[in-house]
Amino acid sequence: MNFGDIAWLRYGDIADGRIYYSRQKTKKRLSCKLPKQLEDVLHSYWLKGASEDDYIFPILDNRTHKTDEQIYNRLAKVLGKINRELKKIGEESGLSHPLAPYVAGHTYATVMKRAGVSLALISETLGHSSFSTTQIYLDGFDNEQIDEAMKHLA
């Protein structure tokens, strides 16, 4: 899930060991099994007495963020803070590429591709509106893959 989808996640979106949500960007309806680790994270945010319409994470609040402008401003503010913190973590870790929220999606897609998962399935799980979006997302092959393929020419 990307940041926007996480921000919009509500208690009513969790049922029968699954997360059910719509991608904010594409409005595509998705569902995935709730792994134990994620279940633990969600329960650490669980509030007693929360309604199904309440947001799970303390990003948006039904009582405070009512207008489109309030929601947009809140999401921008929180995402900016996340970006700054991730950048700092990446620098402290000595990463050569800046760490940002989209890196997780690219990493997931790349790992799935290397594992032989079809691009159609990767596209579906990312909630992309078209297959070409996934192809752009995974544009290019790693040098290691090209080097390996070139061995077959000798």
PDB file of C-alpha atoms in Angstrom, residues 73-131:
ATOM      1  CA  ASN A  73      -2.998  19.716   3.497  1.00  0.00           C
ATOM      2  CA  ARG A  74      -2.771  17.090   6.238  1.00  0.00           C
ATOM      3  CA  LEU A  75      -1.558  14.379   3.867  1.00  0.00           C
ATOM      4  CA  ALA A  76       1.038  16.742   2.358  1.00  0.00           C
ATOM      5  CA  LYS A  77       2.291  17.738   5.816  1.00  0.00           C
ATOM      6  CA  VAL A  78       2.638  14.157   7.072  1.00  0.00           C
ATOM      7  CA  LEU A  79       4.180  12.886   3.832  1.00  0.00           C
ATOM      8  CA  GLY A  80       6.703  15.735   3.920  1.00  0.00           C
ATOM      9  CA  LYS A  81       7.728  14.722   7.436  1.00  0.00           C
ATOM     10  CA  ILE A  82       8.000  11.054   6.407  1.00  0.00           C
ATOM     11  CA  ASN A  83      10.133  12.001   3.387  1.00  0.00           C
ATOM     12  CA  ARG A  84      12.499  14.077   5.550  1.00  0.00           C
ATOM     13  CA  GLU A  85      12.863  11.289   8.116  1.00  0.00           C
ATOM     14  CA  LEU A  86      13.403   8.594   5.478  1.00  0.00           C
ATOM     15  CA  LYS A  87      16.000  10.739   3.728  1.00  0.00           C
ATOM     16  CA  LYS A  88      17.842  11.140   7.039  1.00  0.00           C
ATOM     17  CA  ILE A  89      17.689   7.377   7.711  1.00  0.00           C
ATOM     18  CA  GLY A  90      19.000   6.655   4.215  1.00  0.00           C
ATOM     19  CA  GLU A  91      21.894   9.075   4.619  1.00  0.00           C
ATOM     20  CA  GLU A  92      22.789   7.673   8.049  1.00  0.00           C
ATOM     21  CA  SER A  93      22.685   4.165   6.570  1.00  0.00           C
ATOM     22  CA  GLY A  94      25.018   5.157   3.743  1.00  0.00           C
ATOM     23  CA  LEU A  95      22.550   4.382   0.979  1.00  0.00           C
ATOM     24  CA  SER A  96      23.582   5.635  -2.459  1.00  0.00           C
ATOM     25  CA  HIS A  97      19.959   6.294  -3.490  1.00  0.00           C
ATOM     26  CA  PRO A  98      17.663   8.532  -1.427  1.00  0.00           C
ATOM     27  CA  LEU A  99      15.228   6.572   0.705  1.00  0.00           C
ATOM     28  CA  ALA A 100      11.600   7.558   0.042  1.00  0.00           C
ATOM     29  CA  PRO A 101       8.162   5.907   0.360  1.00  0.00           C
ATOM     30  CA  TYR A 102       8.080   4.868  -3.303  1.00  0.00           C
ATOM     31  CA  VAL A 103      11.277   2.831  -2.814  1.00  0.00           C
ATOM     32  CA  ALA A 104       9.273   0.142  -1.004  1.00  0.00           C
ATOM     33  CA  GLY A 105       6.947  -0.299  -3.982  1.00  0.00           C
ATOM     34  CA  HIS A 106       9.824  -0.437  -6.447  1.00  0.00           C
ATOM     35  CA  THR A 107      11.668  -2.913  -4.227  1.00  0.00           C
ATOM     36  CA  TYR A 108       8.570  -5.104  -3.913  1.00  0.00           C
ATOM     37  CA  ALA A 109       8.008  -5.080  -7.678  1.00  0.00           C
ATOM     38  CA  THR A 110      11.667  -5.817  -8.423  1.00  0.00           C
ATOM     39  CA  VAL A 111      11.826  -8.716  -5.942  1.00  0.00           C
ATOM     40  CA  MET A 112       8.627 -10.195  -7.402  1.00  0.00           C
ATOM     41  CA  LYS A 113       9.947  -9.804 -10.956  1.00  0.00           C
ATOM     42  CA  ARG A 114      13.245 -11.502 -10.051  1.00  0.00           C
ATOM     43  CA  ALA A 115      11.273 -14.320  -8.408  1.00  0.00           C
ATOM     44  CA  GLY A 116       9.535 -14.957 -11.724  1.00  0.00           C
ATOM     45  CA  VAL A 117       6.143 -13.522 -10.798  1.00  0.00           C
ATOM     46  CA  SER A 118       4.247 -12.440 -13.896  1.00  0.00           C
ATOM     47  CA  LEU A 119       4.070  -8.733 -14.664  1.00  0.00           C
ATOM     48  CA  ALA A 120       0.289  -9.036 -14.782  1.00  0.00           C
ATOM     49  CA  LEU A 121       0.189 -10.262 -11.175  1.00  0.00           C
ATOM     50  CA  ILE A 122       2.695  -7.615 -10.050  1.00  0.00           C
ATOM     51  CA  SER A 123       0.540  -4.978 -11.749  1.00  0.00           C
ATOM     52  CA  GLU A 124      -2.585  -6.300 -10.016  1.00  0.00           C
ATOM     53  CA  THR A 125      -0.992  -6.318  -6.563  1.00  0.00           C
ATOM     54  CA  LEU A 126       0.351  -2.788  -7.016  1.00  0.00           C
ATOM     55  CA  GLY A 127      -3.139  -1.640  -7.982  1.00  0.00           C
ATOM     56  CA  HIS A 128      -1.934  -0.061 -11.200  1.00  0.00           C
ATOM     57  CA  SER A 129      -4.676   1.049 -13.564  1.00  0.00           C
ATOM     58  CA  SER A 130      -2.840  -0.331 -16.581  1.00  0.00           C
ATOM     59  CA  PHE A 131      -0.207  -2.921 -17.391  1.00  0.00           C
TER      60      PHE A 131
END
